[in-house]
C-alpha positions as a printed NumPy array, in Angstrom:
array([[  0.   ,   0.   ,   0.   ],
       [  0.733,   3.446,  -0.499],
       [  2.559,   5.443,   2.318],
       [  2.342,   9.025,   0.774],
       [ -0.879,  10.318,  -1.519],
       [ -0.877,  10.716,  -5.229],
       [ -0.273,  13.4  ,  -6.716],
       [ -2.76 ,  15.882,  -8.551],
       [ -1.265,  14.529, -11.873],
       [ -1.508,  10.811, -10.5  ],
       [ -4.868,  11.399,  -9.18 ],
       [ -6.194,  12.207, -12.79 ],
       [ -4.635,   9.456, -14.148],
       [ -6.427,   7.036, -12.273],
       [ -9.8  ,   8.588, -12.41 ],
       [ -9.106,   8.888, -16.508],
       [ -7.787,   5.2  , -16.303],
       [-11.384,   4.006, -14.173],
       [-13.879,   5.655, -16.39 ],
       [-12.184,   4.311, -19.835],
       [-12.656,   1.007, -18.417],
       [-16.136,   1.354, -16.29 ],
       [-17.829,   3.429, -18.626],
       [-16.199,   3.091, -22.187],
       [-15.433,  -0.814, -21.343],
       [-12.305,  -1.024, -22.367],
       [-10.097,  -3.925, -21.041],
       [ -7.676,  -2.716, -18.302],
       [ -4.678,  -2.867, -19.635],
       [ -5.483,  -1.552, -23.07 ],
       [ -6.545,   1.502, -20.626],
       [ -3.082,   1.617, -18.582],
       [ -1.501,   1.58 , -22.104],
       [ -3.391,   4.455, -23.417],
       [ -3.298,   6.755, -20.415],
       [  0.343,   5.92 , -20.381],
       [  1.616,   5.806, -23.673],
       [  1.686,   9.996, -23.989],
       [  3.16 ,  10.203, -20.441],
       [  6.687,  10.184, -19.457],
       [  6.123,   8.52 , -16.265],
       [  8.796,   6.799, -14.336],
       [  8.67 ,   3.075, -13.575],
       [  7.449,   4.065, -10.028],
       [  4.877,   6.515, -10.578],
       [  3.311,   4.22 , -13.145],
       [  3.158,   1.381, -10.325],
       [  1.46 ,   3.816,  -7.735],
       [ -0.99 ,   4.678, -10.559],
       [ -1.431,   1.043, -10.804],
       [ -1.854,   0.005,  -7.358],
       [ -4.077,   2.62 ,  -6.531],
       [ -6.308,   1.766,  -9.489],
       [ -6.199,  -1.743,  -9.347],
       [ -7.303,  -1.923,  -5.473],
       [-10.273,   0.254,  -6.937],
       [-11.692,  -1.94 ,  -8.868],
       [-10.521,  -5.465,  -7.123],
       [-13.214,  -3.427,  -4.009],
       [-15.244,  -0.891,  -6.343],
       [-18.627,  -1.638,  -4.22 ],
       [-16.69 ,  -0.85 ,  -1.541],
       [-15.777,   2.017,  -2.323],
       [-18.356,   3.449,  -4.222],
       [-20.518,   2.561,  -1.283],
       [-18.046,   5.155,   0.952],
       [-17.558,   7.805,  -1.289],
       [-21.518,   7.499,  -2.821],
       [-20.405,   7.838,  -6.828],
       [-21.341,   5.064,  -8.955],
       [-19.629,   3.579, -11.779],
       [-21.313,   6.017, -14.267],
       [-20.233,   9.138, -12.235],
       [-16.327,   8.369, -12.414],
       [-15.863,  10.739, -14.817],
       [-17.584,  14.253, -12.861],
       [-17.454,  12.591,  -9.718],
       [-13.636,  10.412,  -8.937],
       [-12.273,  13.173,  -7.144],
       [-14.324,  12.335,  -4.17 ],
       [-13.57 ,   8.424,  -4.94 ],
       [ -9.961,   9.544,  -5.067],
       [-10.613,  11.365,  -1.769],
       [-12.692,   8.482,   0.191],
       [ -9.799,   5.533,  -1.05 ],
       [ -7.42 ,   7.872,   0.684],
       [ -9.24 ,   7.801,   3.666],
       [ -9.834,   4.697,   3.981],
       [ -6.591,   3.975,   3.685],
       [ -5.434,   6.356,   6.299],
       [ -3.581,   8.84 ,   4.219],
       [ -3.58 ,  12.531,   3.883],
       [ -5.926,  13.492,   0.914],
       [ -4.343,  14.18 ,  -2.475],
       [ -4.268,  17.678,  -3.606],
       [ -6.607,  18.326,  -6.549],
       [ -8.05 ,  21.467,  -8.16 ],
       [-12.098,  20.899,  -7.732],
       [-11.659,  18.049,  -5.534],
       [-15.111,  16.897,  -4.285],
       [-14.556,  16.669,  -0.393],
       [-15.599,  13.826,   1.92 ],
       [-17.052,  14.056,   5.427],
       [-15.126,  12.444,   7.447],
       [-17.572,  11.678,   9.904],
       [-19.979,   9.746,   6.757],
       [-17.245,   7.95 ,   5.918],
       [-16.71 ,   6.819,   8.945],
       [-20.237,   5.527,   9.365],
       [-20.272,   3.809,   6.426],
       [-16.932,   1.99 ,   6.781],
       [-18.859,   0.741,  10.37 ],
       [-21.628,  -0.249,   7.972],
       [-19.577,  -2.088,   5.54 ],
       [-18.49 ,  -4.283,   8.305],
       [-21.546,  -6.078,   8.517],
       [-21.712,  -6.645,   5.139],
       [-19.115,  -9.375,   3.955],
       [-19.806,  -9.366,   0.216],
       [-19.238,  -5.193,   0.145],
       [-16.346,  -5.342,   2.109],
       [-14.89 ,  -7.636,  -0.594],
       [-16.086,  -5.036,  -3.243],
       [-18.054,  -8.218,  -4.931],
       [-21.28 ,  -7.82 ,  -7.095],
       [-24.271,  -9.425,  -6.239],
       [-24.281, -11.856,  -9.449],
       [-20.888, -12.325,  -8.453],
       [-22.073, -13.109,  -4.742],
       [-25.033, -15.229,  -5.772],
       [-22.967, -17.434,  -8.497],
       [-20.232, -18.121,  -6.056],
       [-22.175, -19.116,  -2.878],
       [-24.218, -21.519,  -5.527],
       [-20.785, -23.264,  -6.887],
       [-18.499, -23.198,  -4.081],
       [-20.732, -22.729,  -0.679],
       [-18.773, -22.663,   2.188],
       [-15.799, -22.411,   0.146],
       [-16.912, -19.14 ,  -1.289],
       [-16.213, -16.377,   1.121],
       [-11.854, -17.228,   1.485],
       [-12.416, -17.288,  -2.272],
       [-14.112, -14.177,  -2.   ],
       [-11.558, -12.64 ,  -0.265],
       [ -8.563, -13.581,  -1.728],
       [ -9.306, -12.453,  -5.056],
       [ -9.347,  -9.074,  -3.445],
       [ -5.669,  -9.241,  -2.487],
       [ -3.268,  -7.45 ,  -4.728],
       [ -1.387,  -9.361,  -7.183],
       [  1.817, -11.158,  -6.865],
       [  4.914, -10.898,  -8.807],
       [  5.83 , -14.482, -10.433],
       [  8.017, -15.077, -12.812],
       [  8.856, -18.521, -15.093],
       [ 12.42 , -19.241, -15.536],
       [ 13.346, -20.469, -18.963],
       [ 15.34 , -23.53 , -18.538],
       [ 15.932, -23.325, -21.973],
       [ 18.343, -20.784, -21.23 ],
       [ 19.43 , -20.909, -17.672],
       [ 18.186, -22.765, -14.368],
       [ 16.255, -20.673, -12.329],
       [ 19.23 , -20.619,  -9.719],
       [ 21.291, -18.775, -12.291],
       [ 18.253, -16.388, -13.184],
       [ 17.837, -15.105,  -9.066],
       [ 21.325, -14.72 ,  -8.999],
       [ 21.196, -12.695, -12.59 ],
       [ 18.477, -10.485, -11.335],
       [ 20.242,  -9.978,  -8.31 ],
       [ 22.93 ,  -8.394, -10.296],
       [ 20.294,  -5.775, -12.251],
       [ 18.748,  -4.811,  -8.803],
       [ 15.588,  -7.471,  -8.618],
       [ 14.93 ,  -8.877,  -5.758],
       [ 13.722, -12.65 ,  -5.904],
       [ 12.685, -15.653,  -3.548],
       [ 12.024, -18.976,  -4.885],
       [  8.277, -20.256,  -4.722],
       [  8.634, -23.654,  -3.256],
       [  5.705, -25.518,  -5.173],
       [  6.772, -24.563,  -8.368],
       [ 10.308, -25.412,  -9.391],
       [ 10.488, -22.819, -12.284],
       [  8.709, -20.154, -10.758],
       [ 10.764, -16.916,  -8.101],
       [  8.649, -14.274,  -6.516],
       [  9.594, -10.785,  -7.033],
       [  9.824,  -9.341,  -3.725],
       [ 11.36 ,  -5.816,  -5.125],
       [  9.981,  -2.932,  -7.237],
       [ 12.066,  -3.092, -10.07 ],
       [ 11.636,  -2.656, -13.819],
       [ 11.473,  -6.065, -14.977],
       [ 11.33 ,  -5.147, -18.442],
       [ 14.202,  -3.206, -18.745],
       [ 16.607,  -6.181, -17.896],
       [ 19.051,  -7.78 , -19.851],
       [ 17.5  , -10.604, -18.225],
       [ 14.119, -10.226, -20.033],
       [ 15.588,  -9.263, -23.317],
       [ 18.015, -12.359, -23.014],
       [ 14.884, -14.637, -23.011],
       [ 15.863, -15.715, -19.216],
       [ 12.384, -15.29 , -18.049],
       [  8.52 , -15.077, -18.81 ],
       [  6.12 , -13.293, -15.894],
       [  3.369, -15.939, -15.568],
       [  1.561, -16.443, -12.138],
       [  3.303, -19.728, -10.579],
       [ -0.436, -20.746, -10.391],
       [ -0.453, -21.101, -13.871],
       [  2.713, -22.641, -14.506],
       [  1.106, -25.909, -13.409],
       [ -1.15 , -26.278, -16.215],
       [  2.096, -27.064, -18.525],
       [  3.604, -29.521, -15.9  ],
       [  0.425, -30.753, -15.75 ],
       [  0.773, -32.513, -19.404],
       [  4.179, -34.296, -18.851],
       [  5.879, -33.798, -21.981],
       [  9.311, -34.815, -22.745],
       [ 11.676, -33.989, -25.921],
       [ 10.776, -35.822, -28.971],
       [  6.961, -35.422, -28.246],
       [  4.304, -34.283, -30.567],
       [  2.552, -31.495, -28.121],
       [ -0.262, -28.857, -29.392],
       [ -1.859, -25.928, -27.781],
       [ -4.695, -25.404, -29.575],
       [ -5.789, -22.199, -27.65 ],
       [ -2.434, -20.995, -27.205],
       [ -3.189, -17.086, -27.132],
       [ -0.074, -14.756, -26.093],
       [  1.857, -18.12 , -25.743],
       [  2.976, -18.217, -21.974],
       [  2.149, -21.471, -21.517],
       [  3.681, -22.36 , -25.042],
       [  6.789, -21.552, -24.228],
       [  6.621, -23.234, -20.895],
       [  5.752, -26.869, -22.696],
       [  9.036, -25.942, -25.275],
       [ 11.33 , -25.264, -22.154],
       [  9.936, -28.875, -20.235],
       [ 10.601, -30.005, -23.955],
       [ 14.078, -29.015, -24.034],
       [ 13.182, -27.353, -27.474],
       [ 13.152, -30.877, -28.817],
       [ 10.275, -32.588, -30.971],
       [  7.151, -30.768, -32.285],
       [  5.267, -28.074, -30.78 ],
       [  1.85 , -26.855, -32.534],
       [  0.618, -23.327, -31.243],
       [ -2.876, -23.132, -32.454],
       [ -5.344, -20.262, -32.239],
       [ -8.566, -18.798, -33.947],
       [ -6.634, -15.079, -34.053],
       [ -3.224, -14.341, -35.983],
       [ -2.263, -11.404, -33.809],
       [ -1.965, -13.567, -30.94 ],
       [  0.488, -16.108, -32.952],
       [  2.641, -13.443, -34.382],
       [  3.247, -12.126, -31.259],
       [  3.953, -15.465, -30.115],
       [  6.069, -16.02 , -33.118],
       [  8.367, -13.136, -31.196],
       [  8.19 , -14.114, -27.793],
       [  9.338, -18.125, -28.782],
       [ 12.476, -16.383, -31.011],
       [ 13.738, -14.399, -27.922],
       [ 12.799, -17.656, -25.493],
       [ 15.069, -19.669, -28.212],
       [ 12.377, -21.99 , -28.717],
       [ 12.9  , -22.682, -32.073],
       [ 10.411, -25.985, -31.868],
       [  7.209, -23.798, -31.719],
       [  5.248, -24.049, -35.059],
       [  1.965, -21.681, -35.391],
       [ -0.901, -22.085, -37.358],
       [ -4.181, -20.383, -37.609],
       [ -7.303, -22.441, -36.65 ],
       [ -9.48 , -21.239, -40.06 ],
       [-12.044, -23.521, -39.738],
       [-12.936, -27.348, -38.076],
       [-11.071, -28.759, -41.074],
       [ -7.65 , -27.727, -39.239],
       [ -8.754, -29.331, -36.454],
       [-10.062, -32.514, -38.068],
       [ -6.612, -32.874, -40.498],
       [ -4.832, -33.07 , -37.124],
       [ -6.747, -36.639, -35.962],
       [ -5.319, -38.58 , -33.515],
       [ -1.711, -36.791, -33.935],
       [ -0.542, -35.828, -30.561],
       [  0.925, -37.067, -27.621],
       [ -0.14 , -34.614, -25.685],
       [ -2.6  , -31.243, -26.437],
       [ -3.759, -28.748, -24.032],
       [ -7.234, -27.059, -24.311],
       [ -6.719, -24.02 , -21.964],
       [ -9.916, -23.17 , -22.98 ],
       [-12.005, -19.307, -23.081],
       [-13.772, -19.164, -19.704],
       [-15.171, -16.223, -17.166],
       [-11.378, -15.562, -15.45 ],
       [-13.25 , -15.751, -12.053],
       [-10.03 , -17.616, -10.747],
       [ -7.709, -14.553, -12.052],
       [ -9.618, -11.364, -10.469],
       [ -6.72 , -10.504,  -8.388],
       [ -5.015,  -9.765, -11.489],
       [ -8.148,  -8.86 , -13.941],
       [-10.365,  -7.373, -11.428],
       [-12.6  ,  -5.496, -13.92 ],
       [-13.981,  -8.376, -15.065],
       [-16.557,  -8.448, -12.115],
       [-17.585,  -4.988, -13.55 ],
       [-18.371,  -6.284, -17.134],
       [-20.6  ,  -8.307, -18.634],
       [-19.344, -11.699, -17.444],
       [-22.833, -12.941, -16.462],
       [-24.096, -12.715, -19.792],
       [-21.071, -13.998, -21.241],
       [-20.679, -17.328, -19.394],
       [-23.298, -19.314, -20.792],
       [-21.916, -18.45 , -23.813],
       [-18.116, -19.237, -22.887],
       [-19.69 , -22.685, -21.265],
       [-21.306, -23.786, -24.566],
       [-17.826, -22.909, -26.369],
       [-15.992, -24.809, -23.654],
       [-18.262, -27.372, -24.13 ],
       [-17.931, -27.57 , -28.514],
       [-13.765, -26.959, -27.849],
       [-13.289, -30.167, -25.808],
       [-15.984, -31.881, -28.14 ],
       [-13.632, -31.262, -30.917],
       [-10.667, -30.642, -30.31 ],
       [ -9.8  , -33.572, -27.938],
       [-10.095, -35.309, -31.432],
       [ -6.351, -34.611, -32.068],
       [ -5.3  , -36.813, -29.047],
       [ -3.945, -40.831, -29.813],
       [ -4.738, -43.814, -28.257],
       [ -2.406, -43.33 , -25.102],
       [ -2.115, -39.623, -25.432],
       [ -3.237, -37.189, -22.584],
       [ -5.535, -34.007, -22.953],
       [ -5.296, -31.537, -20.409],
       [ -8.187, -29.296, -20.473],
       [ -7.388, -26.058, -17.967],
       [ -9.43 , -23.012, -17.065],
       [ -8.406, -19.725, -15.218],
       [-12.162, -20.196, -13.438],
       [-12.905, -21.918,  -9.899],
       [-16.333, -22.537, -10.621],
       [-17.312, -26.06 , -10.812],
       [-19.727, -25.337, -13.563],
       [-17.009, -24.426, -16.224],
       [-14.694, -26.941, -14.758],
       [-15.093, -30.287, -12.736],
       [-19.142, -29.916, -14.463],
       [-17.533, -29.63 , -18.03 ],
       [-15.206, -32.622, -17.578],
       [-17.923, -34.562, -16.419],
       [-19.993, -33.514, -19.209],
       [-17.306, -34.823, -21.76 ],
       [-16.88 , -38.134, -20.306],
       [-20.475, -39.058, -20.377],
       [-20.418, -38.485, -24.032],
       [-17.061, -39.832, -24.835],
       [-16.586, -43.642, -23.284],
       [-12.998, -43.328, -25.299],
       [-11.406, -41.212, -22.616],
       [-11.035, -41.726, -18.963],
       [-10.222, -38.797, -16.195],
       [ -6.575, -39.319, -14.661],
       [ -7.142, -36.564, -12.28 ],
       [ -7.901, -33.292, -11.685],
       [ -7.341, -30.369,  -9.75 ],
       [ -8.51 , -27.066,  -8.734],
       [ -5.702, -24.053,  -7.233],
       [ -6.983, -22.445,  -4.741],
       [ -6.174, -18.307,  -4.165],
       [ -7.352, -19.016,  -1.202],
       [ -5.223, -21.617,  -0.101],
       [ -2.188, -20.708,  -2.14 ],
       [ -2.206, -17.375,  -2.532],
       [ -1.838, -17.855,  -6.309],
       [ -4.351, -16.921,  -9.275],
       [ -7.119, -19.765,  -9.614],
       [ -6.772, -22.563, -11.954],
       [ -8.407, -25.722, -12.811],
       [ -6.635, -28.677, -14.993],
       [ -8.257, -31.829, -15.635],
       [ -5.998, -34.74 , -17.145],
       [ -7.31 , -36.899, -19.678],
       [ -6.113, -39.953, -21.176],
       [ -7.713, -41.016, -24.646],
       [ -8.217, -44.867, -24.318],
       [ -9.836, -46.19 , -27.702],
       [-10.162, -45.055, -30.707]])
């Protein structure tokens, strides 16, 4: 958390940064980019801007409750958002030109208020409430809660390139401070506020920031050199480039996707990873798919899904249009495993992964497929807790293909 307030500057950043997301709906980052991009900001200020912003909207109930401004007020209104996240936080208020003031005396009723109400403390929506007390019960409000804790810093060492051993004591050398995560053999913790960047490190290929939550979805498959692997929703890549590091950069990798931009910016990140075994191609329609018939050792469906596991690090997906949305991600979950898990052989194993904790796009889904499909069987499956580990949620299911 902050120690000092923002600046005026700062200030208007953020409230610029909340209403291009809450009320133009653009994605979050696209917003930090273009709030940033004409700004000479420093490393530091633009972190500050981004922790402010980010605790926001991971508790926007919350705070919209305290200050009284909803979402469509940002705009006129954020100075006295600005002002009430301040207070709340126990710092001095910001100075602003045509800052709306608090009472500090309100606010301090309402934060007495908000204590008996669990679900606005947690700055969660009601659908948000109501969907996760239905799939997760009891389990719910640690859920709840942890997804309103400020990301981590995790990074992936490439052990294509160096053993993550040699990458802490690298970092060490540019100024980042690392710890090892314990569970995850290829994953260190930033525990500084450095540039990462702006290392050699990083342009050396040494490292990818992925969530160590997520790095078990690749170990997950169990590949080894020589194999025939595809990711057939491969996106940016991350975990692409994980499988061609446990891969040793040996045998075939397949990055498949419905959207081109996504491979050739893979296309980059795999050339300054050195994983020259990464092959892209564009999914153009279910022929690709079909053409690819039991081919693989081993493909991973890391499938579209709500990102209700990942709202630590994409919290303005509760403040979009995710409920209307997820029945239509769940009947493209549903098609994707339908189809795709066609590419696996007879021995092979499918790993289908979500960044959701919700059994209904998960454990349900799995379930689903197996009824339908007496040619696979479940190996096992698991779901990563935030609660529990403190990491972004995940789900992976392992699935061997048994018959033809």
């Amino acid at each position: 958390m902050l120690n000092s307030p923002l600046s005026e500057h700062a200030s208007e950043l953020v409230i610029a940064i909340l209403n291009q997301v809450l009320t133009q709906g653009a994605p979050l980052d696209r917003a930090y980019s273009k709030q940033f991009a004409p700004e000479r900001l420093k490393p530091w200020e633009q972190a500050r801007i981004a922790l402010v912003t980010g605790d926001i909207l991971r508790r926007l109930s919350y705070y919209s409750f305290l200050a009284d401004v909803s979402a469509e007020q940002i705009e006129r209104e954020g100075t006295r958002l600005i002002n009430a996240w301040h207070m709340a936080n126990g710092l001095e208020l910001p100075k602003m030109r045509y800052a709306l003031q608090m009472d500090s005396e309100l606010l301090e009723q309402r934060m007495a208020e908000a204590q008996a109400m669990p679900a606005l403390l947690d700055g969660c929506p009601q659908w948000l409430e109501a969907l996760g007390s239905e799939q997760l019960g009891d389990n719910w409000p640690a859920e709840r809660h942890a997804l309103t804790q400020a990301p981590k810093r995790y990074l992936r060492t490439n052990l294509l390139k160096c053993s993550r051993e040699e990458l802490k004591a690298r970092l060490a050398k540019e100024g980042v401070e690392t710890c090892e995560v314990p569970e995850v053999a290829s994953a260190l913790e930033v525990i500084s506020d450095s540039a990462l960047f702006r290392t050699e490190c990083f342009k050396s290929g040494w490292f990818e920031q992925q969530d160590a939550g997520s790095q078990h979805v690749a170990e997950a498959l169990g590949v080894e050199p020589g194999m025939r692997v595809i990711d057939a929703c491969a996106g940016a890549g991350g975990k692409t480039l994980h499988l061609a590091a446990k891969m040793q950069g040996k045998g075939r990798l397949l990055a498949m996707d419905v959207e081109q931009w996504k491979l050739d910016n893979l296309k980059q990140r795999a050339r300054r990873a050195g994983a020259h075994n990464v092959e892209t191609r564009l999914i153009a329609s279910s022929k690709t798919i079909k053409r690819l018939k039991l081919s693989a050792d081993r493909v991973l469906l890391d499938v579209p899904c709500s990102g209700l596991g990942v709202l630590k690090r994409n919290p303005d997906t509760k403040w979009r249009d995710t409920p209307e949305r997820l029945p239509v991600l769940m009947e493209l979950q549903e098609h994707i495993l339908g189809s795709y898990s066609r590419m696996v052989k007879v021995g092979g194993i499918l790993v289908y992964a979500t960044c959701s904790i919700m059994p209904q796009e998960n454990e349900q889904q799995v379930a689903r497929f197996l009824k339908q499909q007496s040619h696979f069987r479940l190996l096992d499956e698991e779901t990563i807790s935030p609660a529990k580990t403190g990491f972004d949620g995940f789900y992976l299911a392992r699935i061997e293909r048994i018959a033809e």
